[in-house]
Short mmCIF file of C-alpha atoms in Angstrom, two decimals:
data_model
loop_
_atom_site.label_atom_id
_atom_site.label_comp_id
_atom_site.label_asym_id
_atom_site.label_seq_id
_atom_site.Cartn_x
_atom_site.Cartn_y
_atom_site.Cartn_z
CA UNK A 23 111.59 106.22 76.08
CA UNK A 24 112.35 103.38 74.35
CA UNK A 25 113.94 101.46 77.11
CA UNK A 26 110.44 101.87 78.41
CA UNK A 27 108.30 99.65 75.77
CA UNK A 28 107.20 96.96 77.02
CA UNK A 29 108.72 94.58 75.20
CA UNK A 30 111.88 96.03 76.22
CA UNK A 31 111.45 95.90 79.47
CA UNK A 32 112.63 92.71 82.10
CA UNK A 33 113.52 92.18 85.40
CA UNK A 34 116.68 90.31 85.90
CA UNK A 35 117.00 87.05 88.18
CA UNK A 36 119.56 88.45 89.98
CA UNK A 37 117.61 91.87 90.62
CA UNK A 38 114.62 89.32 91.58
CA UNK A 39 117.31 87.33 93.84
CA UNK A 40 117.91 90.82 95.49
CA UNK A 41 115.23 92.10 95.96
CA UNK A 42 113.24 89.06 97.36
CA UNK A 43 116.23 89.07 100.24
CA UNK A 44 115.21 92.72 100.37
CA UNK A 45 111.86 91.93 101.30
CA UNK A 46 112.55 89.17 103.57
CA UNK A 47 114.14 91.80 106.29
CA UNK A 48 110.88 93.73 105.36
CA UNK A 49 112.01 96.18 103.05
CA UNK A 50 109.23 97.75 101.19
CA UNK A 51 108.66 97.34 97.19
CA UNK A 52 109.07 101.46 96.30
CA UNK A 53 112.58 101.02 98.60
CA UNK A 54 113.55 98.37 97.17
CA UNK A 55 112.87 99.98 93.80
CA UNK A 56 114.84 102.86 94.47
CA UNK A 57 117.52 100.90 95.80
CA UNK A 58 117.86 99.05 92.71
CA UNK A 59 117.60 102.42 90.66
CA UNK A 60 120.55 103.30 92.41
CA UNK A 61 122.75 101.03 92.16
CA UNK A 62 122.00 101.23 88.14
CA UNK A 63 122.93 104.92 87.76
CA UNK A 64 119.05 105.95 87.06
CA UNK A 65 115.73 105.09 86.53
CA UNK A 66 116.55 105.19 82.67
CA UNK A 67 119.12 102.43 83.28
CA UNK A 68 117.48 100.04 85.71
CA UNK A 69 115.58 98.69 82.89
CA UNK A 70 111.60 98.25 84.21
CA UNK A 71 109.09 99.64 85.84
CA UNK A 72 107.96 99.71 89.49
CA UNK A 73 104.87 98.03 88.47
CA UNK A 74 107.29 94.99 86.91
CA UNK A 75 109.19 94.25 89.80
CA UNK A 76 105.60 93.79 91.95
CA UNK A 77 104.40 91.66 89.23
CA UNK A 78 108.07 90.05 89.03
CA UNK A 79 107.93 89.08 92.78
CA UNK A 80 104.23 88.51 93.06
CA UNK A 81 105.02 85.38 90.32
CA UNK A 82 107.27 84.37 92.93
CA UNK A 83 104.90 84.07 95.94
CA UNK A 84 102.84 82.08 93.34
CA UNK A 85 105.31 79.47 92.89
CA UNK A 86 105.05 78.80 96.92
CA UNK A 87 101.45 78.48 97.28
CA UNK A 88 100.96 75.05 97.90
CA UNK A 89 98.46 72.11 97.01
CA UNK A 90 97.25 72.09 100.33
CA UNK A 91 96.74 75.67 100.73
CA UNK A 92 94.49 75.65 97.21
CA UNK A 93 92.72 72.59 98.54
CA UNK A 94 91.82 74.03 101.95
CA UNK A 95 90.76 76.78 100.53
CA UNK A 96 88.12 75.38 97.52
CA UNK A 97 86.93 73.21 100.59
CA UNK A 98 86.00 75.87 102.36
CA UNK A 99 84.51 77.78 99.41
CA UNK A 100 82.21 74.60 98.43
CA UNK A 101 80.95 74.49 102.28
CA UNK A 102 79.72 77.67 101.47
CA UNK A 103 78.27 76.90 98.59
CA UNK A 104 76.12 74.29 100.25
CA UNK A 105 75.16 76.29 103.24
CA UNK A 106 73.89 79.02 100.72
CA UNK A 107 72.99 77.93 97.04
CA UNK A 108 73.24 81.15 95.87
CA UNK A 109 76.87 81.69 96.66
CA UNK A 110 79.18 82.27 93.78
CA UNK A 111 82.67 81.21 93.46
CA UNK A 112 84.72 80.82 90.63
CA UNK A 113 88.82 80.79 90.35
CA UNK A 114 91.95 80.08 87.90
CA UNK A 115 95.10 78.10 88.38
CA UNK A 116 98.45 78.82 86.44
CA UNK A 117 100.09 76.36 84.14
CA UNK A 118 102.24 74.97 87.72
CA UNK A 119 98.59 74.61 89.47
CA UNK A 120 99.23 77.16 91.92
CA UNK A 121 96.24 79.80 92.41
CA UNK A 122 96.01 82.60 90.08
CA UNK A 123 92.64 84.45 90.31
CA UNK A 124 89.71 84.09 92.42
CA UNK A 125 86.12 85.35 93.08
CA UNK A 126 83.22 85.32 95.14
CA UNK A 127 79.94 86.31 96.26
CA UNK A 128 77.33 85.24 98.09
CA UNK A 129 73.42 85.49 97.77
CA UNK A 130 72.94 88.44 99.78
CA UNK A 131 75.66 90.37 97.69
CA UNK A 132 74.01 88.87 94.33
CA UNK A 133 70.61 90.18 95.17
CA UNK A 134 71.84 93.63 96.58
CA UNK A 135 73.49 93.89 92.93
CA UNK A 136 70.16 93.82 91.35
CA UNK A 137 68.61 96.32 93.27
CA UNK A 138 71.89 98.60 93.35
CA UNK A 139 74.37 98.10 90.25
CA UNK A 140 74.04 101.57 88.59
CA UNK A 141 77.52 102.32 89.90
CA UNK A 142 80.19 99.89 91.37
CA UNK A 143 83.42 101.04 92.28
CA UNK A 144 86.89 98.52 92.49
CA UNK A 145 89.56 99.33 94.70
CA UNK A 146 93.13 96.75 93.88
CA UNK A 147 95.20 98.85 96.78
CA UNK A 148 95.00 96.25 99.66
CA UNK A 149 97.32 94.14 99.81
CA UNK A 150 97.28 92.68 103.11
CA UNK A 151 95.80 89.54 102.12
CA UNK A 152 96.11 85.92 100.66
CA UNK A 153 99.96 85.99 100.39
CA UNK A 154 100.41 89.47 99.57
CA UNK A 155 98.15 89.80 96.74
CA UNK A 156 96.19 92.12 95.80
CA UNK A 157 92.32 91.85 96.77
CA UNK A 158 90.09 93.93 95.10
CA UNK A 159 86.35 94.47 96.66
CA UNK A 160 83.39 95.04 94.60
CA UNK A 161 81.24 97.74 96.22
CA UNK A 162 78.56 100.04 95.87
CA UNK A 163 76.00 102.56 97.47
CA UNK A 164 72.10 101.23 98.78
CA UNK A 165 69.39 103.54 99.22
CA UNK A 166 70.88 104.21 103.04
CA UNK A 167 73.99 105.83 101.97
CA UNK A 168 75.60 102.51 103.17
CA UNK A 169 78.78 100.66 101.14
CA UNK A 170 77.67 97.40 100.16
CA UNK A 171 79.91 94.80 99.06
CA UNK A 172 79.08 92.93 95.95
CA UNK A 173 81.56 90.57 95.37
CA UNK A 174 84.99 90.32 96.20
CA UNK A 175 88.25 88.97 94.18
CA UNK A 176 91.96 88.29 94.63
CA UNK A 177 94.25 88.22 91.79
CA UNK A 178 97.46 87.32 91.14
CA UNK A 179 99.25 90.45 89.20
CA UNK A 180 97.64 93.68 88.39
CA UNK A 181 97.09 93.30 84.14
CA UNK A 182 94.60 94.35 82.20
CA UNK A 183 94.07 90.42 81.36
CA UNK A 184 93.72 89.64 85.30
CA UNK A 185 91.27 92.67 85.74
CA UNK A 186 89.47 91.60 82.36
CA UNK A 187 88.71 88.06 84.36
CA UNK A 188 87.34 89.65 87.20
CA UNK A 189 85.00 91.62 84.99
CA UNK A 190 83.94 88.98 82.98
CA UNK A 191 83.16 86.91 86.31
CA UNK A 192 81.91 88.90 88.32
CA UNK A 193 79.15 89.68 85.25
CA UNK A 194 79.01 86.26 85.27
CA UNK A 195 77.39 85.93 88.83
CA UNK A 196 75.90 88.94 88.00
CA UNK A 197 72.94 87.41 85.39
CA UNK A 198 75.14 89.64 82.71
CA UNK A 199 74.00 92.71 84.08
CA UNK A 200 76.41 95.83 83.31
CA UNK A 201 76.82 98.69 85.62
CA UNK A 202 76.29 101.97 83.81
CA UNK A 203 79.02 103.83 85.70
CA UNK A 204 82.34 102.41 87.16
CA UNK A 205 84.31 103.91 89.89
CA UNK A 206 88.40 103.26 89.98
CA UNK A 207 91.49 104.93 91.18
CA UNK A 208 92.98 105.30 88.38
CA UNK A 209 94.60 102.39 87.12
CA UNK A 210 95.33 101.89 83.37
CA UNK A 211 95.19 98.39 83.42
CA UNK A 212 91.63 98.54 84.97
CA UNK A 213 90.72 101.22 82.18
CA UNK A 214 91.84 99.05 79.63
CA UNK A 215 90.02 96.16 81.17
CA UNK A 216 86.60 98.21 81.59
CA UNK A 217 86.82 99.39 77.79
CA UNK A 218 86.97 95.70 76.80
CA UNK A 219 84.75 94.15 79.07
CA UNK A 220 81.88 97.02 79.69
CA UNK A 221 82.57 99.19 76.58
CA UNK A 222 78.82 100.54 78.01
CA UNK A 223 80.06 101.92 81.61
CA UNK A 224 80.80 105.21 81.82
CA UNK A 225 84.51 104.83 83.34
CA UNK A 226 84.93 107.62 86.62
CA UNK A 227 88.08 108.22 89.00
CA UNK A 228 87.34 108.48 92.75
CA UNK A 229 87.63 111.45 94.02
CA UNK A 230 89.26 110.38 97.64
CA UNK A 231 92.31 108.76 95.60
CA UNK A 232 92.82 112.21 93.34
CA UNK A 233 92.68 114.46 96.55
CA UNK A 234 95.02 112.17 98.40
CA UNK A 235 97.12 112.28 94.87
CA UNK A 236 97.21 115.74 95.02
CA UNK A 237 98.59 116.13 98.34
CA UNK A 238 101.12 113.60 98.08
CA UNK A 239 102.52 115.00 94.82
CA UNK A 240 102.30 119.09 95.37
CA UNK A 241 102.41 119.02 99.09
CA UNK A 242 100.34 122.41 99.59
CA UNK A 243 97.03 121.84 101.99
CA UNK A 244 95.50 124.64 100.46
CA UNK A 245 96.45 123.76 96.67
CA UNK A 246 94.71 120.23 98.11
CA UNK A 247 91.40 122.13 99.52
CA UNK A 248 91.09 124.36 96.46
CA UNK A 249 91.13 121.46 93.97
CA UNK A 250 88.94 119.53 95.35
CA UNK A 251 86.32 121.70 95.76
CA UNK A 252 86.81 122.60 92.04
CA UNK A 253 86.72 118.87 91.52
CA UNK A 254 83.44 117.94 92.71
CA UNK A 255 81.78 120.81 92.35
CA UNK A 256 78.76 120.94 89.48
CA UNK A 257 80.70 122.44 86.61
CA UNK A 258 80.12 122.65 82.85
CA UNK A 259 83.00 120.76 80.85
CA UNK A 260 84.05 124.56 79.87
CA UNK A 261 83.15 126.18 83.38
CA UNK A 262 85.72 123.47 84.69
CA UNK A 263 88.65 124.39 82.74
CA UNK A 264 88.63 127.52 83.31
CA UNK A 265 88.71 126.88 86.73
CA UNK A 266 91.27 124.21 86.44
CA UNK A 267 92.98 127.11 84.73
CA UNK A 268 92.58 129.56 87.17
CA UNK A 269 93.54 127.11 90.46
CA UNK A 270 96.83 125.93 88.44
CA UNK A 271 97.96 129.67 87.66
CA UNK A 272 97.04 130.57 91.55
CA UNK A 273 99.13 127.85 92.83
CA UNK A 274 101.78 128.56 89.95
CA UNK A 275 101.62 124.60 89.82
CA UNK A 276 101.45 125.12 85.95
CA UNK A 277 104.99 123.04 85.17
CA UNK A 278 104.29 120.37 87.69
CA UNK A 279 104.17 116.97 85.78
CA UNK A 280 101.37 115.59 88.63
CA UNK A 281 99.18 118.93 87.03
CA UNK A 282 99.78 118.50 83.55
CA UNK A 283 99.56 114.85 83.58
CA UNK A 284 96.18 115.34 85.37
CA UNK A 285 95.07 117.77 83.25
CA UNK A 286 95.72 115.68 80.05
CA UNK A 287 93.73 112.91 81.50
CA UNK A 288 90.85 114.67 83.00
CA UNK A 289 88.96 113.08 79.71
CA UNK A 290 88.91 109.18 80.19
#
């Protein structure tokens, strides 16, 4: 594993050089991952992680926002701010003055928060947006059932440091209130960022993202249906594992490294 530490870990300029033509003729990320691992004999010799080449060529598309793009955009954001003076807006540039994170929400969004922040729930996998990068929504649940949005951010790469600026923000416009629970899809960088920011919030995995998880990784509809009834179903913290137990054995999905790695994590 130790090609695997972080600090071991680069992406080459000429794997950057490649892969950026890659995407130019529209060639995913995950193919142009597995292209790369290919031509290095293995995942173990390719020398980083999925997650570093997005991050590798999302500093890239930094580098070509321009001045004017910024410009037009903070314009736009302090119109807003005049036509409601309760709109919130607050963003980062990087050390070349290019964009790096941003944030916003507006009056209606700030006073829906008050009346609805016991649980908010982030979402970082759109990324059809402000030159590719990842926006990530703010949302919760009003007394209607409804999704309400509470603020919405785009950031530049998907660290714990990036999410930890949204968090601190977004409390920010907030009046420093905490949620008590937080809803994610999983990602470690978010958890990391949650347990720094809002030590308080009771950290959660949605359910929608495990199910779809599940299917993608063991394939089986009915493995699918099974677990997530036993996922959201009103179980004891021993009533659930030994119906974990029993699904995994049914399934003989024991081995699977999705299953096990699922089941070791089932405790955030």
């Amino acid at each position: 594993m130790t090609p695997f530490m972080r600090s071991n870990r680069a992406v080459s300029k000429a794997d950057i050089d490649e892969a950026t033509a890659l995407k130019e003729v529209s060639v995913g990320t995950s193919q142009v991952m597995n292209y790369l691992t290919q031509q290095a004999g293995g995942y173990h010799n390719v020398g980083f992680t999925h997650k570093d080449l997005y991050n590798a060529l999302q500093r890239g598309k930094a580098k070509e926002i321009v001045d004017g793009d910024v410009n037009a955009l903070i314009a736009y954001f302090d119109y807003k701010k005049h036509d409601d003076p309760g709109f919130f807006v607050t963003y980062s540039v990087d050390e070349s003055g290019a964009l790096h994170n941003l944030i916003w929400s507006d009056s209606t969004s700030r006073s829906d928060y008050i009346c609805f922040s016991d649980v908010i729930a982030f979402d970082t996998t759109y990324k059809d947006n402000l030159n590719g990068r990842p926006i990530m929504p703010i949302v919760g649940v009003n007394h209607h059932h409804n999704t309400i949005v509470f603020a919405t951010a785009i950031i530049a790469y998907e660290t714990s440091q990036s999410f930890e600026w949204v968090l601190q923000n977004f409390l920010e416009a907030m009046m420093k209130k905490s949620p008590i629970s937080v809803v994610t899809y999983g990602d470690r960088a978010m958890q990391r960022a949650i347990k720094s920011v809002i030590p308080s919030a009771k950290h959660r995995l949605c359910s929608w993202h495990i199910s779809c998880n599940a299917q993608a990784n063991i394939g089986d509809p009915k493995f699918t249906a099974v677990f997530s009834k036993c996922m959201v179903s009103w179980w004891t913290t021993d009533e659930f594992d030994i119906q974990w137990h029993s699904v995994v054995l049914e399934f003989n999905v024991e081995k699977h490294p999705w299953v096990i790695e699922k089941g070791n994590t089932r405790h955030l």
